[in-house]
Structures are given as structure tokens and as C-alpha cells.
PDB file of C-alpha atoms in Angstrom:
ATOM      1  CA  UNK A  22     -24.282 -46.993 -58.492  1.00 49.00           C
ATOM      2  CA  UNK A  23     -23.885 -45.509 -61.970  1.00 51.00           C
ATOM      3  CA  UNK A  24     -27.403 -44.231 -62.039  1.00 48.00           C
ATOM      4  CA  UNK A  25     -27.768 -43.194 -58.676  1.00 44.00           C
ATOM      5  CA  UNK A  26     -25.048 -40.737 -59.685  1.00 50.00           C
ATOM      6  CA  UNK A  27     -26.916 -39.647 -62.140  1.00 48.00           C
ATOM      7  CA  UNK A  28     -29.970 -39.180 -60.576  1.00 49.00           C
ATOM      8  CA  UNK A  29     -27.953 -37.395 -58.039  1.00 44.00           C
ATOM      9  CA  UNK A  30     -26.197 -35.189 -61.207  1.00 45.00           C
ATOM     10  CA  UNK A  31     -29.868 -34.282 -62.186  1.00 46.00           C
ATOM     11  CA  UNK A  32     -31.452 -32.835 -59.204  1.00 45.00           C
ATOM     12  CA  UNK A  33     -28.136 -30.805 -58.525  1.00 43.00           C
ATOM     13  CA  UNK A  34     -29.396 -29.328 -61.545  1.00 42.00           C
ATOM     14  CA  UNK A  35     -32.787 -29.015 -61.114  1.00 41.00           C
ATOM     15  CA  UNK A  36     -31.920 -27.306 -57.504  1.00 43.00           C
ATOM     16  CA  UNK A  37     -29.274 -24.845 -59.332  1.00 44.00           C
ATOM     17  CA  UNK A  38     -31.575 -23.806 -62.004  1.00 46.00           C
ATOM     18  CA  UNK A  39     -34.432 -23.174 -59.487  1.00 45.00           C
ATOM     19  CA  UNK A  40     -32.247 -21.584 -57.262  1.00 44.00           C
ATOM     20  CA  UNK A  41     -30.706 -19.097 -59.969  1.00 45.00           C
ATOM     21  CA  UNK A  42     -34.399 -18.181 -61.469  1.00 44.00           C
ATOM     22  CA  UNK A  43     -35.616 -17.155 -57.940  1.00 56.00           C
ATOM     23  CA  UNK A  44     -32.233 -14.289 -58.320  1.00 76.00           C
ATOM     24  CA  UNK A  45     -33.819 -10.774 -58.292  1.00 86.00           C
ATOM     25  CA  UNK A  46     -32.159  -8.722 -60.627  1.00 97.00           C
ATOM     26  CA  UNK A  47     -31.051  -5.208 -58.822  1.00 98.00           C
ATOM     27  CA  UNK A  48     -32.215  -2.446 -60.934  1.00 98.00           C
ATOM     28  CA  UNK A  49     -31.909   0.285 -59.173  1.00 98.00           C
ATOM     29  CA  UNK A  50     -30.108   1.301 -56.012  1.00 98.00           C
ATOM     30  CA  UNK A  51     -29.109   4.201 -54.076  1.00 98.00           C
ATOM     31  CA  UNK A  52     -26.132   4.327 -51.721  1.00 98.00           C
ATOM     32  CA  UNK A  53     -25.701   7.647 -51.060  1.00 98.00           C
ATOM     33  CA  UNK A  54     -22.073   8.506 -51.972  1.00 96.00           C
ATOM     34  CA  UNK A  55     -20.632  11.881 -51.869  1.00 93.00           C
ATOM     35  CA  UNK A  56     -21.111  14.856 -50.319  1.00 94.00           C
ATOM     36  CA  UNK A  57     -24.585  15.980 -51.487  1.00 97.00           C
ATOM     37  CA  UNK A  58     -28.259  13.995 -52.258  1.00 97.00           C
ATOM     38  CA  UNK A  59     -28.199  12.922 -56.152  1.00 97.00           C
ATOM     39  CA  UNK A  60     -31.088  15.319 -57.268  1.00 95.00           C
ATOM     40  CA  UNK A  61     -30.989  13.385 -60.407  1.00 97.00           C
ATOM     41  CA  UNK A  62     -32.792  10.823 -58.281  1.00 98.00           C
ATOM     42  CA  UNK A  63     -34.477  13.655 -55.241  1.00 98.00           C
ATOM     43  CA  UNK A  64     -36.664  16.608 -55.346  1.00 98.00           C
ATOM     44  CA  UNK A  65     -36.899  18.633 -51.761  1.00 98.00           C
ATOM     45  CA  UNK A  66     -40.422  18.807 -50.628  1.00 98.00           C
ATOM     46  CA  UNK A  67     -40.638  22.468 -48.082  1.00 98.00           C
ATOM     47  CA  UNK A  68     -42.159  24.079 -46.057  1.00 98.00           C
ATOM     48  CA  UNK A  69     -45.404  22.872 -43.960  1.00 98.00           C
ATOM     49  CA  UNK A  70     -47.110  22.885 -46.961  1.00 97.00           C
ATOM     50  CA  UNK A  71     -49.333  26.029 -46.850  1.00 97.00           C
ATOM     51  CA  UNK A  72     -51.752  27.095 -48.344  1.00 95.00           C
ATOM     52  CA  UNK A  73     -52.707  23.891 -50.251  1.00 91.00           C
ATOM     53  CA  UNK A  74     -52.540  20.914 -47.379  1.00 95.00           C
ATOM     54  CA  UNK A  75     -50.940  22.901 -43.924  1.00 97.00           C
ATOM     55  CA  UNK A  76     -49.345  20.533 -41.964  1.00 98.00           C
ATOM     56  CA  UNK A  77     -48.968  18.416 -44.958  1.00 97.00           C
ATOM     57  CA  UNK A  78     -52.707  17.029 -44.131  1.00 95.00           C
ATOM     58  CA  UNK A  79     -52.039  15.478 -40.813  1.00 95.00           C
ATOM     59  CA  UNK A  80     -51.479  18.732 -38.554  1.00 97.00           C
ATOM     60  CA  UNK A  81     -47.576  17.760 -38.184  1.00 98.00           C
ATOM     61  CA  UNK A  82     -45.808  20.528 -36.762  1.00 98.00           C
ATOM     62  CA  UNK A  83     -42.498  20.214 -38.887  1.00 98.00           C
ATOM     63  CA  UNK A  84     -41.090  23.127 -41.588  1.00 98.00           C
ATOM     64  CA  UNK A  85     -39.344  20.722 -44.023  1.00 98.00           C
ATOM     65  CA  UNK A  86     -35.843  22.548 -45.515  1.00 98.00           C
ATOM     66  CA  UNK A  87     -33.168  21.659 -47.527  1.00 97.00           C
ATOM     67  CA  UNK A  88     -30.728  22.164 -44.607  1.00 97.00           C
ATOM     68  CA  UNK A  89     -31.885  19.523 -42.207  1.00 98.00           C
ATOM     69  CA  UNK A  90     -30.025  16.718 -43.569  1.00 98.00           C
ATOM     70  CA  UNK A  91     -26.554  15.558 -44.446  1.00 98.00           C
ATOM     71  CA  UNK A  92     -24.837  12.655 -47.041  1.00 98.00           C
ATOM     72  CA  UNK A  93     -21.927  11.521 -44.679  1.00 97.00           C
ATOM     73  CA  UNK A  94     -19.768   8.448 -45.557  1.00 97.00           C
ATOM     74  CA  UNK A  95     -22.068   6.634 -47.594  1.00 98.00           C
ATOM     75  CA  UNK A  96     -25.095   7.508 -45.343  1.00 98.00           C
ATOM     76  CA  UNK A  97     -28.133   9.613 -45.899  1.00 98.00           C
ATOM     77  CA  UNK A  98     -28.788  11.304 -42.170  1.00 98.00           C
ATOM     78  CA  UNK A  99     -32.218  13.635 -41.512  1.00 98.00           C
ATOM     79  CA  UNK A 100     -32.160  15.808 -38.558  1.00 98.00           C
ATOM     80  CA  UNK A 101     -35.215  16.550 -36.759  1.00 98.00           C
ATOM     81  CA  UNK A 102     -34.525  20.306 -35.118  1.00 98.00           C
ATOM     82  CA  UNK A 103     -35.887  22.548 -32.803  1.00 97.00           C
ATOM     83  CA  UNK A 104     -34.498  25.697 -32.955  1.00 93.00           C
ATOM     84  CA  UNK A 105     -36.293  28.704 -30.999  1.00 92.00           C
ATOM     85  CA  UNK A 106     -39.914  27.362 -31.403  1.00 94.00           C
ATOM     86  CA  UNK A 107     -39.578  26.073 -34.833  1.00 98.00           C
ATOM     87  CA  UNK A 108     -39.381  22.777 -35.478  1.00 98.00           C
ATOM     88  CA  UNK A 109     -37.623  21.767 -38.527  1.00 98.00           C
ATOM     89  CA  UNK A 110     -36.821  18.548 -40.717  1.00 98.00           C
ATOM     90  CA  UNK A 111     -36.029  17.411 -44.321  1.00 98.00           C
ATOM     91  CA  UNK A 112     -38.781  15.311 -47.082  1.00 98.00           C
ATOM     92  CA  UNK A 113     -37.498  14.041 -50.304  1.00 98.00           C
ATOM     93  CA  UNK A 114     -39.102  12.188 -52.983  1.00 98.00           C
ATOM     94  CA  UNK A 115     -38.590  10.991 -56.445  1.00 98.00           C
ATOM     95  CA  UNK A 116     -41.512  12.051 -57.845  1.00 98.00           C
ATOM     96  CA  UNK A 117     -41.092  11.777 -61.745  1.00 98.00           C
ATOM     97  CA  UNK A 118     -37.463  10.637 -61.622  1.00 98.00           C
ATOM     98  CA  UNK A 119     -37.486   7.128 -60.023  1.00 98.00           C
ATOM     99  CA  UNK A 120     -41.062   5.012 -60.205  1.00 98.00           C
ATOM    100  CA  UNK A 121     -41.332   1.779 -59.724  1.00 98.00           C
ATOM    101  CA  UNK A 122     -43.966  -0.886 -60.357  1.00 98.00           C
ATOM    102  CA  UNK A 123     -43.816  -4.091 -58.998  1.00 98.00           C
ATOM    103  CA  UNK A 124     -40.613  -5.754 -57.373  1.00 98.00           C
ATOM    104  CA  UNK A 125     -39.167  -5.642 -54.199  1.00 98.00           C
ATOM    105  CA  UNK A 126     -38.336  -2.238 -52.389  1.00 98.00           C
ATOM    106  CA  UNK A 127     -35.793  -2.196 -49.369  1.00 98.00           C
ATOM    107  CA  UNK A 128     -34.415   0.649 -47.246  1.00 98.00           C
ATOM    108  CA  UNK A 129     -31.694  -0.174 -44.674  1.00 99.00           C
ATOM    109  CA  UNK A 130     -32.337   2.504 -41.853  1.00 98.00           C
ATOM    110  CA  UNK A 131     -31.776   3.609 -38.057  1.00 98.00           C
ATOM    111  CA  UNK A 132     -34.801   4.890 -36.477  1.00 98.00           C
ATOM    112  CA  UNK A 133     -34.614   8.317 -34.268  1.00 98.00           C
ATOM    113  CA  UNK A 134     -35.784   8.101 -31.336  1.00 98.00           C
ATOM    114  CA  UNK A 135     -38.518  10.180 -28.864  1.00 98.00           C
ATOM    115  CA  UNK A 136     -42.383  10.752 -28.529  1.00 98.00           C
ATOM    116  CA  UNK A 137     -43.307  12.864 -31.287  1.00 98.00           C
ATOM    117  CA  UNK A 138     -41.398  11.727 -33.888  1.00 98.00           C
ATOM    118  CA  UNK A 139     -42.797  10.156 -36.988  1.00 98.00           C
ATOM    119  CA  UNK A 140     -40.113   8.459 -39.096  1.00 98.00           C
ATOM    120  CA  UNK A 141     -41.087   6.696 -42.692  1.00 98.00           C
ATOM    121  CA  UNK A 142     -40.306   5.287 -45.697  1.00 99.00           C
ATOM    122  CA  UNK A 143     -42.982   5.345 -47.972  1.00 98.00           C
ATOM    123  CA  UNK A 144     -44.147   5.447 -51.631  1.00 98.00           C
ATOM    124  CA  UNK A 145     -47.840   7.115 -53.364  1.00 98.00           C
ATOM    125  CA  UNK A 146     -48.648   6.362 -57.516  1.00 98.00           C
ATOM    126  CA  UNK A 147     -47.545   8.691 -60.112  1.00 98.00           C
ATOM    127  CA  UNK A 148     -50.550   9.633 -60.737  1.00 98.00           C
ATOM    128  CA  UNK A 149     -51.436  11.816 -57.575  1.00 98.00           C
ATOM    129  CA  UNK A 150     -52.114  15.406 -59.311  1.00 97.00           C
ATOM    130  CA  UNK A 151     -54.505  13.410 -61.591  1.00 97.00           C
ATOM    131  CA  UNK A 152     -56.529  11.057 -59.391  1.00 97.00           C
ATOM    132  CA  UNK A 153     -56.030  12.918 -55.730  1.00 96.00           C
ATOM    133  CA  UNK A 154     -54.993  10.844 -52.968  1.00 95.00           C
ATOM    134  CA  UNK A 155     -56.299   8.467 -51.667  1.00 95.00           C
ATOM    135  CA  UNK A 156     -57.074   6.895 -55.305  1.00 96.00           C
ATOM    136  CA  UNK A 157     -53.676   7.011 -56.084  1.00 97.00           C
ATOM    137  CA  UNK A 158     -52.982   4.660 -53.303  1.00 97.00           C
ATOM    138  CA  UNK A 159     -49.908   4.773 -50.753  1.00 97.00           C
ATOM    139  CA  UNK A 160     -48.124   2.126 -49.553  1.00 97.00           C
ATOM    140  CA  UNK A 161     -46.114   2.744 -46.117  1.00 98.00           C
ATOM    141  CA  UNK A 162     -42.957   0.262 -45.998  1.00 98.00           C
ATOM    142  CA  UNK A 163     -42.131   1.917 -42.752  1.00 98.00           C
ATOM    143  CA  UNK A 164     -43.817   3.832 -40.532  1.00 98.00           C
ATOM    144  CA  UNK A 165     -42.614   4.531 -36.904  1.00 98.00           C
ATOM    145  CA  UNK A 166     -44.022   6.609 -33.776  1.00 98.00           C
ATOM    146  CA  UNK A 167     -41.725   7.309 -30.815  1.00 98.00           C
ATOM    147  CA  UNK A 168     -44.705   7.816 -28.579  1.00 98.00           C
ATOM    148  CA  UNK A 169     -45.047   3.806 -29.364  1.00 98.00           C
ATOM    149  CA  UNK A 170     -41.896   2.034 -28.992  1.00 98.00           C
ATOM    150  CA  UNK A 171     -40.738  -1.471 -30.134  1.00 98.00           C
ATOM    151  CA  UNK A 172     -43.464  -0.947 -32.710  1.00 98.00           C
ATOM    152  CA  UNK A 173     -43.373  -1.112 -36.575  1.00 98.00           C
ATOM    153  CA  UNK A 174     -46.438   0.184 -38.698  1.00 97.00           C
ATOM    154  CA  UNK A 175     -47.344  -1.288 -42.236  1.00 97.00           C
ATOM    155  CA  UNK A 176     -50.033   0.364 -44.303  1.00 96.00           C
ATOM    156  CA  UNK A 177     -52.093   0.750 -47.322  1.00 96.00           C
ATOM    157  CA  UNK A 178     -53.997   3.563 -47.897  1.00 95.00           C
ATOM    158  CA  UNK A 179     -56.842   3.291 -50.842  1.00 96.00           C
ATOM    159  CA  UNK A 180     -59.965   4.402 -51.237  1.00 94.00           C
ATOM    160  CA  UNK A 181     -61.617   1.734 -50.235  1.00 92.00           C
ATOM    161  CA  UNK A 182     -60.333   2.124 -46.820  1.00 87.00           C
ATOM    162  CA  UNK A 183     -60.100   6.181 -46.584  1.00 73.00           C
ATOM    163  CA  UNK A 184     -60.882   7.206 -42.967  1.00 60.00           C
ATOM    164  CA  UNK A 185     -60.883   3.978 -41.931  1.00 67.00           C
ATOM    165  CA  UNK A 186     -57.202   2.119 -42.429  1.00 68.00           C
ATOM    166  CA  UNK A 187     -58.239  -1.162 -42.414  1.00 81.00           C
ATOM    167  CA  UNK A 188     -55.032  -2.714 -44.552  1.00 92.00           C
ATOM    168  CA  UNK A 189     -52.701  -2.131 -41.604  1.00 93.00           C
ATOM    169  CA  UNK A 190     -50.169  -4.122 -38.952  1.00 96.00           C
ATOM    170  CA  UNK A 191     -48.906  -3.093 -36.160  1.00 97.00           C
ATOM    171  CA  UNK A 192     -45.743  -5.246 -35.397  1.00 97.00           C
ATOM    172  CA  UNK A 193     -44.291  -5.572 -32.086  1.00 98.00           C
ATOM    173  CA  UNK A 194     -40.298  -5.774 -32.575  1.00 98.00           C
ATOM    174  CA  UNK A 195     -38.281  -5.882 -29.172  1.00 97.00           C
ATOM    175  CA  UNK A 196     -35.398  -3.685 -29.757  1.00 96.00           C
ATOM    176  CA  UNK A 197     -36.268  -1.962 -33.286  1.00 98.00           C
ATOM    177  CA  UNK A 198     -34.626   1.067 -31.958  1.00 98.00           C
ATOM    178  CA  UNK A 199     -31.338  -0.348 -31.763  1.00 98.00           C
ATOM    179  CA  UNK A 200     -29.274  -0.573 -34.710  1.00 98.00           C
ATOM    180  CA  UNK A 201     -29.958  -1.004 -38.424  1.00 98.00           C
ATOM    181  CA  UNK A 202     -32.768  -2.764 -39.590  1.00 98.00           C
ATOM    182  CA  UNK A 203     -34.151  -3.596 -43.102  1.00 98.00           C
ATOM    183  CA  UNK A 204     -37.604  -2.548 -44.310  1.00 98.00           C
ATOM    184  CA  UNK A 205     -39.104  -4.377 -47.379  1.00 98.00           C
ATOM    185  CA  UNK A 206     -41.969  -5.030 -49.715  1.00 98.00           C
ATOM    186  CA  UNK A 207     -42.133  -7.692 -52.151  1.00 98.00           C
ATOM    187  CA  UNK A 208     -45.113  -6.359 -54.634  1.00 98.00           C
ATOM    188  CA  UNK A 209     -46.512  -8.011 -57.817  1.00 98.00           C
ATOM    189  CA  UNK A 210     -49.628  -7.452 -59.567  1.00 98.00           C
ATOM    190  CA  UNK A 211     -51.718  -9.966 -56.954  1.00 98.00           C
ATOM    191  CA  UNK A 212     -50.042  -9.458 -53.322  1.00 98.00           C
ATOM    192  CA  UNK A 213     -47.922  -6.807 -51.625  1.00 98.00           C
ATOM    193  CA  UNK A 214     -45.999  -8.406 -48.468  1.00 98.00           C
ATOM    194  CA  UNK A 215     -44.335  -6.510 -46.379  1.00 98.00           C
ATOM    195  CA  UNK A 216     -41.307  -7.947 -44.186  1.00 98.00           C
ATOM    196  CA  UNK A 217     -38.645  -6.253 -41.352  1.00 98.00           C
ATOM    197  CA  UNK A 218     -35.319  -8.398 -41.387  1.00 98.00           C
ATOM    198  CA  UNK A 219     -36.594 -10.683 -44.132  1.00 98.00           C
ATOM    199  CA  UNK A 220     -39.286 -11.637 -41.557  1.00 98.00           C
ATOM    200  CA  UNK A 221     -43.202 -11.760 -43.000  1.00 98.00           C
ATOM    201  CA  UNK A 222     -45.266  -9.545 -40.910  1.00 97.00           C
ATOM    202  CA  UNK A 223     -48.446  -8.425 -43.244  1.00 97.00           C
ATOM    203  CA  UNK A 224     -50.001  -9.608 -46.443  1.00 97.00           C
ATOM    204  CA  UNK A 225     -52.357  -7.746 -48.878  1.00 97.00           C
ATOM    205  CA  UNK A 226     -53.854  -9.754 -51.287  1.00 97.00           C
ATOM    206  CA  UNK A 227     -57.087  -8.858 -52.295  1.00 95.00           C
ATOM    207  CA  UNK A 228     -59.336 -11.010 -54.661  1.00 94.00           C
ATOM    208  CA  UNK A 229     -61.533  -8.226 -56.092  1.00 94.00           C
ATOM    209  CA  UNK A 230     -58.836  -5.575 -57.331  1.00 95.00           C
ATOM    210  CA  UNK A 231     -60.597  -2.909 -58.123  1.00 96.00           C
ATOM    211  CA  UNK A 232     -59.716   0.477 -58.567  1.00 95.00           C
ATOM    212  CA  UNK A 233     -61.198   1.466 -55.017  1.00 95.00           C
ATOM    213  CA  UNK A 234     -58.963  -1.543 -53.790  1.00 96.00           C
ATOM    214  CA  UNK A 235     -56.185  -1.820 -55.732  1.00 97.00           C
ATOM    215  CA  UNK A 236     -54.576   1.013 -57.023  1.00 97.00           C
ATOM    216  CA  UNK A 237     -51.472  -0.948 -57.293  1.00 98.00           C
ATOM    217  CA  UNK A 238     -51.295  -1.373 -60.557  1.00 98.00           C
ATOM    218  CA  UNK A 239     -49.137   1.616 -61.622  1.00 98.00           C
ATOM    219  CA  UNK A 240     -45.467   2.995 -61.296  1.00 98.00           C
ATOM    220  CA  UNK A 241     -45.226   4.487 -57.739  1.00 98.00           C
ATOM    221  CA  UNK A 242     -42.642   7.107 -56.872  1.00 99.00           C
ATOM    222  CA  UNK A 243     -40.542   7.341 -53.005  1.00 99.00           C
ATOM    223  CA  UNK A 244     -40.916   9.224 -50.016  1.00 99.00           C
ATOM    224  CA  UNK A 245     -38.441   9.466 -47.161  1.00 99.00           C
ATOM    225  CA  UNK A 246     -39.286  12.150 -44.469  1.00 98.00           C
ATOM    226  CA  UNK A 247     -39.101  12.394 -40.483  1.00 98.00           C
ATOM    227  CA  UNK A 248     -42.183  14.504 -39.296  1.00 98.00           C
ATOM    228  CA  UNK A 249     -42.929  16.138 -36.042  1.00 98.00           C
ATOM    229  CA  UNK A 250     -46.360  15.732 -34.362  1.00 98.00           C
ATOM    230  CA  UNK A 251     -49.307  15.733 -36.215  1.00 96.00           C
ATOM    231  CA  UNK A 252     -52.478  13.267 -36.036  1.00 95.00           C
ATOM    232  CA  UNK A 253     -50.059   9.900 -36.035  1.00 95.00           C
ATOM    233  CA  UNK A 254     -46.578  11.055 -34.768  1.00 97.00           C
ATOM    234  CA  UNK A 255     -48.362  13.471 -31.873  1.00 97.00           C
ATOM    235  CA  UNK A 256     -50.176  14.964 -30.739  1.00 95.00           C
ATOM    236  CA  UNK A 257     -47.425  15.415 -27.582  1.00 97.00           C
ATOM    237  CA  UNK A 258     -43.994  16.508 -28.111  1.00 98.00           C
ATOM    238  CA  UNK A 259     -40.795  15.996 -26.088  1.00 98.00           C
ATOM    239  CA  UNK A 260     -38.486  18.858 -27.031  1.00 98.00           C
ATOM    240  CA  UNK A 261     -36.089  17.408 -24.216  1.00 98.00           C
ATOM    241  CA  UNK A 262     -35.294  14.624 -27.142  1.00 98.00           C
ATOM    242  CA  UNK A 263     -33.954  17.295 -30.069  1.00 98.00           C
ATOM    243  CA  UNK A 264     -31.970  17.031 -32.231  1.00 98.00           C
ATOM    244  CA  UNK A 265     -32.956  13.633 -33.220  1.00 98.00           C
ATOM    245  CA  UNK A 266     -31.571  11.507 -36.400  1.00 98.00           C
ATOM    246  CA  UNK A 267     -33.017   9.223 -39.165  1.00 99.00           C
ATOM    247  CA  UNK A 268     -30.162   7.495 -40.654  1.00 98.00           C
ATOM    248  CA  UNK A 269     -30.575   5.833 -43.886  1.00 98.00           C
ATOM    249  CA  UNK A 270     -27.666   3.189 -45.261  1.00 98.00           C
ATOM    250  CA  UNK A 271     -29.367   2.772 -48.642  1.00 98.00           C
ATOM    251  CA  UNK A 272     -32.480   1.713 -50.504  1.00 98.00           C
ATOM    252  CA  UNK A 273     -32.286  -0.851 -53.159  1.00 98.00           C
ATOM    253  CA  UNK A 274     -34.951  -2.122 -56.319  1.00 98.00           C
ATOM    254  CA  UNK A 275     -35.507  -5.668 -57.479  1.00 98.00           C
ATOM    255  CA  UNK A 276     -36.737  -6.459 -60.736  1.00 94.00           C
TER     256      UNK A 276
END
């Protein structure tokens, strides 16, 4: 009996020390308290753009401004607009303030609603003025399209597979709409997974990484942004459906 107890001592401890080395370590997170976006962490992208990529290079119809959104008890909330015949939104990014490389990425968000609208959550590498998209790579954690409900898009664009996404899943998820949801990636230097309520839904693991292939071998910096239209999110627009919201709880980094 004696040293069954012991055995039983042992893999308690085995378990626990397993269990405690699989703990990711938060490293960075944003919650968005107070009354205004942290631009220690955000930059405001504006406009549509113009002259050097109109429509932000997919013909979306949005002006992005620094007045479409709001920080409201502990919530980020972007408000798609149309106001006369403008529509209008809000992008932000932390372009040379927060990059990551490797770990896992979640955003806790609400998804507006209505066709035309093009929700995401999304990150491109640092090194985009250098190397030009697509090389840079882009990795879309979310990506929604009202004119495609129940529907969750995952994506990596490289340029390997530039005007022809071929690293892509299209998820059906009854009732997306509804609620909060979580929106992940778990990326190391081999895979990228990407997951919707802790649930697996696509898997990019390449064997030959190169640079075509994988560009994921750098710090990334993230995008947050509800467009209007455009080559994905349109090319039909309900303006019966303004305004519409994209509400965003918080995002949090795992070493």
C-alpha cells in the first residue's frame, strides 16, 4: 500500500509539472480602459487611402476617421456610418509600437451585422515599407462578411499564394452573430493554427518555409478595422443596416 502511494505521489507530480509548463505567460494585453484608445499602443489609419492604394487596395467604399469609434466601459466600439452619401468607419494599428512574433494572439469581439460589412482582426510583418505586401505576409485571425452569414474566414496571404488565396477556411459557425466570441492563433516558428472558441478550425504548416511561403518568421504588428464594400465585404451595400457596431472586449498576447 506504501508504494502504491507513492507511485500515486509521483505522477501527481509529473501531471502538475506538465500541467504548469503548458501555462502561457500573458505578455501583453489590452483592455481598453478609460475614456480614449491608448495611442501609446494605436496609430489612426484615414482616409480611403488616396493617392497611394484608393480604397485601401480592395475598392472598399469606407473614409476611415478618428471619430467613428468610442472606448466605453472597458470596451473598444467601431461604428460603421453613413452619413449623407459618405460612408465612414475607424482602422487602427500598432504599427511600430506593439509587434509580436510567435505566441498566441486573441481578440474577444461582437461582430456587426449587414451585407456589406467587412469586420477583421488582423496582423501584416513589420517589414511592409521594405518588402511590399504580399512578401511581408498577413495573417487574418478574423475576417467576417455580412453578405455571408454564420461564416468565419481564416487567411494567409504570402507570396506564394498572391492572387490566388489558397491558405484559407471558410468556417461555418451557427450563430457567430450572436454574442461574444473569441478569435485566436496559436503561431510558432513551424505551424500557425487558428481556432474560434478554443475550437481548431485551420492549420498552416508548411514543410518548405521559404520566404515565398513563410514569411512568418518576423515580428508582426495589429490591425483592427470594419470596412465597407470593396472586392470581399461588397460589392452590394444595405444602407437600411447603418449605423452598425464592431465591439471589441479586449485582445490579449501569450508568450
Amino acid at each position: 500500500m506504501h508504494k502504491l502511494n507513492i507511485q500515486i505521489l509521483l505522477l501527481i507530480v509529473v501531471i502538475c509539472f506538465f500541467s504548469c509548463s503548458q501555462k502561457k505567460e500573458l505578455i501583453w494585453e489590452e483592455n481598453f480602459e478609460g475614456i480614449s484608445l491608448n495611442e501609446e499602443f494605436w496609430n489612426f489609419e484615414l482616409g480611403n487611402s488616396c493617392p497611394q492604394l484608393c480604397g485601401w487596395g480592395n475598392n472598399e467604399l469606407q473614409l476611415y476617421t478618428e471619430n467613428n469609434h468610442l472606448i466605453k466601459d472597458g470596451y473598444l466600439i467601431i461604428t460603421a456610418k453613413k452619413e449623407d452619401s459618405i460612408y465612414t468607419s475607424t482602422r487602427i494599428t500598432t504599427k511600430e509600437k506593439v509587434e509580436i512574433q510567435y505566441g498566441k494572439i486573441e481578440i474577444r469581439a461582437k461582430l456587426p451585422v449587414g451585407k456589406g460589412l467587412w469586420p477583421a482582426f488582423w496582423m501584416l510583418g513589420s517589414n511592409i515599407d521594405k518588402a511590399k505586401w504580399p512578401l511581408c505576409g498577413e495573417i487574418d485571425i478574423l475576417e467576417y462578411v455580412g453578405k455571408e452569414p454564420s461564416k468565419i474566414f481564416n487567411t494567409l496571404h504570402t507570396k506564394n499564394s498572391h492572387g490566388n488565396t489558397i491558405n484559407t477556411k471558410k468556417t461555418h459557425i451557427e450563430g457567430i452573430e450572436k454574442g461574444f466570441h473569441v478569435y485566436a492563433i496559436e503561431w510558432t516558428k513551424d505551424y500557425i493554427n487558428f481556432f474560434v472558441d478554443n475550437q481548431l478550425h485551420y492549420s498552416f504548416s508548411p514543410e518548405n518555409k521559404t520566404e515565398d511561403i513563410w514569411p512568418f518568421d518576423q515580428p508582426f504588428y495589429m490591425l483592427i478595422n470594419l470596412a465597407i464594400g470593396g472586392g470581399f465585404g461588397g460589392p452590394e451595400v444595405d444602407d437600411a443596416i447603418f449605423p452598425q457596431e464592431f465591439v471589441i472586449d479586449y485582445i490579449k498576447v501569450y508568450k
